XYZ file of C-alpha atoms in Angstrom:
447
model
C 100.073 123.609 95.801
C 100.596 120.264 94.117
C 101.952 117.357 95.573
C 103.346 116.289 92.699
C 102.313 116.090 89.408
C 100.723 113.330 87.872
C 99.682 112.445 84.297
C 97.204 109.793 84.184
C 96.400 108.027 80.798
C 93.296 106.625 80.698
C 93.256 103.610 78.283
C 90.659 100.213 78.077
C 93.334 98.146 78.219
C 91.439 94.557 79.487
C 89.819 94.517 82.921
C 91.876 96.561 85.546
C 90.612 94.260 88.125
C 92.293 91.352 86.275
C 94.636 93.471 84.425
C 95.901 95.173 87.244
C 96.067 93.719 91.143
C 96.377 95.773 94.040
C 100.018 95.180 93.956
C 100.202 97.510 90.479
C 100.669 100.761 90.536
C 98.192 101.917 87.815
C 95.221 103.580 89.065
C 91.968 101.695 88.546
C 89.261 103.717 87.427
C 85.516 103.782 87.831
C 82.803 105.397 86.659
C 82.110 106.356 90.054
C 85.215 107.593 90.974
C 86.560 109.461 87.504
C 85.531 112.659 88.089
C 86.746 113.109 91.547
C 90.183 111.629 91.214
C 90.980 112.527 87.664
C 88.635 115.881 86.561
C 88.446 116.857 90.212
C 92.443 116.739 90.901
C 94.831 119.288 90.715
C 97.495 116.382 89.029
C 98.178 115.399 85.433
C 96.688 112.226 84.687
C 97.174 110.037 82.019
C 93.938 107.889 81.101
C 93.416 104.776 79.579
C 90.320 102.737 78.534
C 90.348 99.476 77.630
C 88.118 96.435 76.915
C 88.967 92.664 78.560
C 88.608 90.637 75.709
C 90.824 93.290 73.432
C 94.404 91.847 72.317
C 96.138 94.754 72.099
C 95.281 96.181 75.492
C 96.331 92.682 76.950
C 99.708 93.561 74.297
C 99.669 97.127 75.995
C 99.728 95.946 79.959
C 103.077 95.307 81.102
C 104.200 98.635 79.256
C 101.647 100.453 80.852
C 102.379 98.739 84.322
C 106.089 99.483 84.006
C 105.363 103.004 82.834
C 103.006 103.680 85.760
C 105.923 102.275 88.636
C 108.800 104.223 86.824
C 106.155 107.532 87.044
C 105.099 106.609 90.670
C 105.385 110.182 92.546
C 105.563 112.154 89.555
C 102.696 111.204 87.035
C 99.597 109.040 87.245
C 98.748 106.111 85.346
C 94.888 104.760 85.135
C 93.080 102.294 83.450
C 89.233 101.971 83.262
C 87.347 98.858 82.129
C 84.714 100.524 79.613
C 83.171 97.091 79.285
C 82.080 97.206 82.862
C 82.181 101.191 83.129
C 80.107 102.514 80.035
C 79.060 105.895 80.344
C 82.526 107.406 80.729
C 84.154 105.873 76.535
C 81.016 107.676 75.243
C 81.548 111.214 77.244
C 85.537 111.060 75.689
C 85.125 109.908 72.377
C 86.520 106.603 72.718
C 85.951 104.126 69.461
C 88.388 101.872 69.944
C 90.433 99.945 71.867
C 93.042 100.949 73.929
C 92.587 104.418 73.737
C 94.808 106.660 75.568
C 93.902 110.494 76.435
C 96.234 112.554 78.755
C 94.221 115.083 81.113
C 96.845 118.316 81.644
C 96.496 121.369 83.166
C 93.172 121.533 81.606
C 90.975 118.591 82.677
C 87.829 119.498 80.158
C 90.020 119.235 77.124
C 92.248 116.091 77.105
C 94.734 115.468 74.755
C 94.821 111.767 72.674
C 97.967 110.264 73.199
C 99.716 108.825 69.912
C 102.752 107.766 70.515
C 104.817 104.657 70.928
C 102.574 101.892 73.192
C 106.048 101.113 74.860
C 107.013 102.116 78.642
C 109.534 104.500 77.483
C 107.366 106.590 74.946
C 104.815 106.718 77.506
C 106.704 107.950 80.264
C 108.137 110.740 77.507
C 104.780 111.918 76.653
C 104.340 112.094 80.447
C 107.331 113.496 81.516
C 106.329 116.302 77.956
C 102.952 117.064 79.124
C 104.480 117.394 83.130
C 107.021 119.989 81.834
C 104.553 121.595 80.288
C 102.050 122.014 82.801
C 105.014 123.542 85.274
C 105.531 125.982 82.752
C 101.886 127.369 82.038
C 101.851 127.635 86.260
C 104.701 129.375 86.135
C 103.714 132.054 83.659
C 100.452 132.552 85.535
C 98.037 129.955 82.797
C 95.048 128.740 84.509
C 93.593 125.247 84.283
C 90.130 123.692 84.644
C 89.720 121.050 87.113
C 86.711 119.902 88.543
C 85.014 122.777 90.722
C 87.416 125.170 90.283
C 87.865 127.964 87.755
C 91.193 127.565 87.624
C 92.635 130.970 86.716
C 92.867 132.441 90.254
C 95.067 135.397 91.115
C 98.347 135.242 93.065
C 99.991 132.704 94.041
C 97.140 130.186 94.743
C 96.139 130.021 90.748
C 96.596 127.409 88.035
C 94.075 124.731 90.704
C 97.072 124.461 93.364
C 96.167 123.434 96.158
C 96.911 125.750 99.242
C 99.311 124.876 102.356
C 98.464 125.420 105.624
C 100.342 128.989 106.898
C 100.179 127.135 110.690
C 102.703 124.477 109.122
C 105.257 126.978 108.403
C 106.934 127.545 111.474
C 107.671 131.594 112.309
C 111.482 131.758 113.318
C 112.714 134.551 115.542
C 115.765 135.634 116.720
C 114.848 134.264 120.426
C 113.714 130.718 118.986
C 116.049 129.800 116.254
C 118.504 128.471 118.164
C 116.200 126.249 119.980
C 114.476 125.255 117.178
C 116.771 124.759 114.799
C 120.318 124.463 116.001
C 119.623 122.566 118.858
C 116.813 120.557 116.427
C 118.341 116.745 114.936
C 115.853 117.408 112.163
C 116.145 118.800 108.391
C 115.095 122.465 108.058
C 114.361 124.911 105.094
C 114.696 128.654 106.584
C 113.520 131.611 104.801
C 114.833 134.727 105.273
C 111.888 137.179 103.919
C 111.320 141.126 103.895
C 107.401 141.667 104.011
C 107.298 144.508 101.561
C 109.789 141.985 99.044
C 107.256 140.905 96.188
C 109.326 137.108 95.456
C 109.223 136.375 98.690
C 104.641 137.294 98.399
C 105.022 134.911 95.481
C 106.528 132.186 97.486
C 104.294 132.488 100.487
C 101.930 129.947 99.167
C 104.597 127.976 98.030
C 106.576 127.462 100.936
C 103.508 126.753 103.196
C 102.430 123.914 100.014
C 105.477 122.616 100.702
C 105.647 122.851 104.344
C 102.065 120.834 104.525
C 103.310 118.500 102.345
C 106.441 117.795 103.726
C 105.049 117.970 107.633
C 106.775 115.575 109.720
C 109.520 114.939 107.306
C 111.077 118.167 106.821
C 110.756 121.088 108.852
C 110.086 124.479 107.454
C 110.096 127.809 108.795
C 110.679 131.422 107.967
C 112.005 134.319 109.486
C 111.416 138.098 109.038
C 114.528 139.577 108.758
C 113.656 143.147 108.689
C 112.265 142.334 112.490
C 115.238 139.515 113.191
C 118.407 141.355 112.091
C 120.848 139.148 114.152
C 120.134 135.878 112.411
C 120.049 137.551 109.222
C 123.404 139.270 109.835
C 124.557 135.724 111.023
C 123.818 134.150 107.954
C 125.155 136.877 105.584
C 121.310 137.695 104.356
C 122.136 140.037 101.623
C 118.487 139.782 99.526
C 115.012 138.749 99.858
C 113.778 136.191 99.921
C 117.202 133.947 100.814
C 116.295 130.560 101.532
C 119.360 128.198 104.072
C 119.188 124.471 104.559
C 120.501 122.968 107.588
C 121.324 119.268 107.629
C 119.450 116.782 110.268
C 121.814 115.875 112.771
C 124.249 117.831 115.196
C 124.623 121.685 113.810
C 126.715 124.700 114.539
C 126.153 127.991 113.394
C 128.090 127.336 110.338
C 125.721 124.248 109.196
C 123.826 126.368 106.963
C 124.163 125.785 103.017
C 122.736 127.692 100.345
C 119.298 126.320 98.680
C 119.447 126.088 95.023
C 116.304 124.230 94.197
C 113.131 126.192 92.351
C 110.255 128.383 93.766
C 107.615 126.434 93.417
C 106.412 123.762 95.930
C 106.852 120.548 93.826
C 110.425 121.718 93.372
C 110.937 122.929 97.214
C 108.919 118.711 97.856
C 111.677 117.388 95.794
C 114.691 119.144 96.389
C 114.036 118.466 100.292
C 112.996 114.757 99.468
C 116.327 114.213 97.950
C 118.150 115.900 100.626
C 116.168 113.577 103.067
C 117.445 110.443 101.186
C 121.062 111.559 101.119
C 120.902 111.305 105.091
C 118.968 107.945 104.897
C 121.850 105.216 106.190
C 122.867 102.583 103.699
C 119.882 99.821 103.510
C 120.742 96.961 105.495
C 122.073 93.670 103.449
C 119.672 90.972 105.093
C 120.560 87.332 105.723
C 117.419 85.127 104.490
C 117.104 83.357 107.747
C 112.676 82.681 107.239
C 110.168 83.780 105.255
C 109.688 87.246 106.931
C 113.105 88.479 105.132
C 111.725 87.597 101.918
C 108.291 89.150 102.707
C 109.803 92.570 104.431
C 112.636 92.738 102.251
C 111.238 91.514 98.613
C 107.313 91.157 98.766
C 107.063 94.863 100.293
C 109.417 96.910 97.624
C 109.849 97.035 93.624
C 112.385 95.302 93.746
C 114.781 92.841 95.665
C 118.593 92.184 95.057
C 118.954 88.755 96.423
C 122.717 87.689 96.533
C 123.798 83.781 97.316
C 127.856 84.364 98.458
C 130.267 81.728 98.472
C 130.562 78.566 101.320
C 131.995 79.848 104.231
C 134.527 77.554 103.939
C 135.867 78.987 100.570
C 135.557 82.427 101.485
C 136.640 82.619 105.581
C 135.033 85.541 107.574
C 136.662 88.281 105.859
C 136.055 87.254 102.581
C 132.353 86.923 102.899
C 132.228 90.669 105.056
C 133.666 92.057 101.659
C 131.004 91.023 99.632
C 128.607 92.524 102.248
C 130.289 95.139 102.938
C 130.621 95.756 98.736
C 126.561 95.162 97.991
C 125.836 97.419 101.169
C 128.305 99.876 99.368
C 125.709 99.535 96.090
C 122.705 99.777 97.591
C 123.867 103.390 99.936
C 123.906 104.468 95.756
C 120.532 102.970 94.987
C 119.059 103.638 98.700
C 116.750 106.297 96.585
C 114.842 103.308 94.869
C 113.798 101.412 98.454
C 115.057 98.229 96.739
C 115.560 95.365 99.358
C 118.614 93.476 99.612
C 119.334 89.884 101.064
C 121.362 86.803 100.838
C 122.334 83.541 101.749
C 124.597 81.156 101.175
C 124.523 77.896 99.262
C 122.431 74.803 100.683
C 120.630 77.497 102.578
C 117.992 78.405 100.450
C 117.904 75.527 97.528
C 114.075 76.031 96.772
C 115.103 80.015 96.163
C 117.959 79.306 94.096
C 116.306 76.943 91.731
C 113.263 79.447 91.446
C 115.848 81.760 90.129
C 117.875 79.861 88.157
C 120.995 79.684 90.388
C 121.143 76.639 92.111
C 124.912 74.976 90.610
C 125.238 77.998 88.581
C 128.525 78.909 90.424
C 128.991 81.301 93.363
C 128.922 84.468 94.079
C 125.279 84.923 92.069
C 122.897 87.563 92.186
C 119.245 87.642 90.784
C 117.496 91.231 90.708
C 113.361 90.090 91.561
C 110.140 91.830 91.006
C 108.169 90.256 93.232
C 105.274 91.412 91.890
C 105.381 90.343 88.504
C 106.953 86.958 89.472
C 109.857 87.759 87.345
C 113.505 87.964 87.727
C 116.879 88.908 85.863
C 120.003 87.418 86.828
C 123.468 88.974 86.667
C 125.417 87.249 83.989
C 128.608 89.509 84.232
C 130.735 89.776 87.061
C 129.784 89.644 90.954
C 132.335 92.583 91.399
C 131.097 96.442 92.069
C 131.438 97.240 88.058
C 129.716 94.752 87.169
C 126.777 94.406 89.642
C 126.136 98.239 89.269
C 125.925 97.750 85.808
C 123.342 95.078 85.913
C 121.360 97.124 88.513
C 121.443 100.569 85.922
C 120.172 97.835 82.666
C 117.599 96.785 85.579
C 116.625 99.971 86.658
C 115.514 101.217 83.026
C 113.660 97.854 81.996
C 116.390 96.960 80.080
C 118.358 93.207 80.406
C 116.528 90.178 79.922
C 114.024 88.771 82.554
C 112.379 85.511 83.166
C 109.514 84.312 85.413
C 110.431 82.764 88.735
C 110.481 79.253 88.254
C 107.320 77.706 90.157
C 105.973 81.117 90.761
C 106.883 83.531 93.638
C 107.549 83.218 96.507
C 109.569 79.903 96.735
C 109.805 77.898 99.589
C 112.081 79.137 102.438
C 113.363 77.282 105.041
C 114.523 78.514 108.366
C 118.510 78.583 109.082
C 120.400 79.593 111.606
C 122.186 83.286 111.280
C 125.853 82.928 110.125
C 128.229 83.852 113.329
C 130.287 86.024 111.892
C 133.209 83.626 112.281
C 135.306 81.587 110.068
C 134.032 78.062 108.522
C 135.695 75.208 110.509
C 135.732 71.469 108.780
C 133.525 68.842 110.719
C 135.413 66.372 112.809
C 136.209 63.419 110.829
C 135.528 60.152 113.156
C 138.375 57.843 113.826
C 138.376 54.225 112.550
C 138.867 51.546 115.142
C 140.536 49.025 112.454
C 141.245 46.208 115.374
C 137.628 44.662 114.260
C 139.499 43.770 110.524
C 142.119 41.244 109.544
C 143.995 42.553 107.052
C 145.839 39.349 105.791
C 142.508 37.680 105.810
C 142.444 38.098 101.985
C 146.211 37.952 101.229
C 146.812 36.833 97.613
C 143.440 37.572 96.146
C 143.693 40.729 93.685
C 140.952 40.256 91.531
C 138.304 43.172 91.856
């Protein structure tokens, strides 16, 4: 069963080793490894080959690298340099540059993508051609991936690849309270009837998703023809009936209905999204060195830095509601593992320059991609409206952005963690005035 499907574009769009650092999330593509992660995979790739010196792949690379981060998990983006890698433009038909081809369900027959060279219209075409390929699998269509015929019979066809049985864990009426009631961990159940013919179907689909999700998500299944007391428990009425129960403390009455699909890419994702409802809210970090800015911005897509008010203005409680509103923001973005720090002003003045906020007036917030060395700031209001605003514009490449100012990352200093307490005024130093004669200069008023 898949992991996830991916389309991967394969363009010459300059050279991917320039074009495209480890940091991107485009696949770079080789002659010598084509056919065994693109032809040989069970994903949806979308290919593209380019040439360095060609202006219109350079034109086409920060669509393509936005496309491929927004498709991360779902669809795969490659690039191959055909200058460098010539025996694979030849094999595809490839007479100019970029040229895109998208490699579906059926890897010997690619399709030439013609649409918009934008991020949007490419992750359309991807998201089209993903759609697509669930629906052939579902009505039983074969595809032709390297090595494998593809057509298959049961529930292992259409070049899925097959779970381990051993990662599905076999629920009883002796072991399910153990196991799972008394477990702090997620679990999918499955209620099944061995003669049912849906629940046959699933079979290879739960234990896809089971392999795939091992670790993260526990999944089991239980025969309730065998196992009647469970299955009375949980009002099991029809086969198969699948029950979620939340990580975390549970009763008997934890249990809530699954309404997700059948297949294993929709079993990976309705349990991944379940997993990142229970994730806490991500912590709003104070930039006290460089390792905040490294953890918190050079490690994720992106990083919400925020530079609050003087202490003094604001008092303790003040500043706590501004952390306690972006932590509030980023529980609703938590999905996206965006980082999120801040300071406060004098702190940081190398980081505030860099993006464009040192005198600017506080609170300010800049939204950085560390990896592209660019930045957006908010321009609206630092209240929950308008930050969450910003952040959706943000999220979909829209707003305006700008390059950090003397490249990323600035220089950060090391400060000591605010105390949590209220700003208090420095001691002003009395003036011993006994040293000055004040009538010495009686009747002179000139300045």
């Amino acid at each position: 069963m898949e992991r996830g499907i991916a389309v991967l574009l394969v363009a010459c769009i300059g050279v991917a080793s320039a074009m495209y650092g480890p940091k991107s999330d485009v696949v770079t593509l080789t002659d010598a490894n084509f056919n065994d992660k693109v032809v040989g995979s069970d994903d949806v790739w979308m290919v593209e080959f380019y040439a360095p010196w060609c202006g219109h792949c350079k034109a086409l690379e920060p669509e393509w690298d936005k496309a491929a981060t927004a498709l991360k998990g779902v669809v795969k983006v490659g690039a191959i340099d055909c200058d460098t890698h010539k025996s694979l433009p030849g094999q595809y038909g490839v007479r100019g540059f970029p040229t895109i081809k998208v490699f579906g369900l059926n890897k010997k027959s690619p399709q030439d993508y013609q649409g918009a060279r934008t991020a949007q219209g490419i992750v359309d075409e991807a998201m089209k051609t993903a759609k697509k390929v669930v629906s052939d699998r579902l009505s039983g269509k074969g595809g032709s991936s390297g090595g494998s015929s593809g057509g298959g019979g049961g529930g292992n066809g259409g070049g899925k690849k097959p779970g381990n049985k051993a990662d599905v864990v076999e629920l009883t009426d002796a072991n399910f309270e153990e196991l799972v009631l008394n477990s702090k961990e997620h679990w999918l159940v499955e209620f099944f009837a061995p003669w049912c013919g849906h629940c046959k179907r699933l079979e290879p689909e739960w234990a896809s998703a089971a392999t795939e999700l091992k670790g993260k998500f526990n999944l089991g299944a239980l025969d309730a023809t065998e196992h009647t007391v469970m299955a009375g428990r949980y009002g099991v009425r029809g086969y198969p009936t699948i029950k979620y129960f939340p990580n975390g403390p549970k009763t008997q009455s934890s249990a809530e209905d699954y309404n997700g699909g059948r297949t294993a890419a929709d079993i990976i994702s309705w349990a991944s999204d379940k997993a990142a409802e229970s994730m806490p809210a991500p912590e709003v970090m104070e930039i006290i060195d460089e390792s905040v800015i490294k953890e918190q911005c050079d490690e994720r897509p992106l990083c919400v830095v925020s530079v609050l008010p003087d202490i003094l203005d604001t008092g303790a409680e003040g500043r706590n509601k501004y952390l306690d509103m972006l932590k509030d923001i980023g529980d609703q973005y938590k999905k996206k593992s965006w980082g999120w720090v801040w300071t406060a002003p004098g702190f940081q003045n190398a980081l505030e320059e860099s993006l464009g906020m040192g005198g600017f007036g506080y609170p300010a917030m800049a939204v950085v991609n560390s990896r592209k060395g660019k930045f957006s700031i908010l321009k609206g209001s630092f209240s929950s409206d308008g930050i969450r605003e910003h952040l959706r514009a943000v999220g979909v490449g829209r707003g305006s952005t700008e390059p950090v100012r003397g490249g990323w990352p600035p220089k950060v200093v090391k400060a000591e963690p605010w105390d949590g307490k209220d700003g208090q005024l420095p001691e002003e130093e009395d003036i011993d005035l006994s040293d000055f004669d004040m009538d010495e200069d009686e009747g002179k008023d000139e300045l």
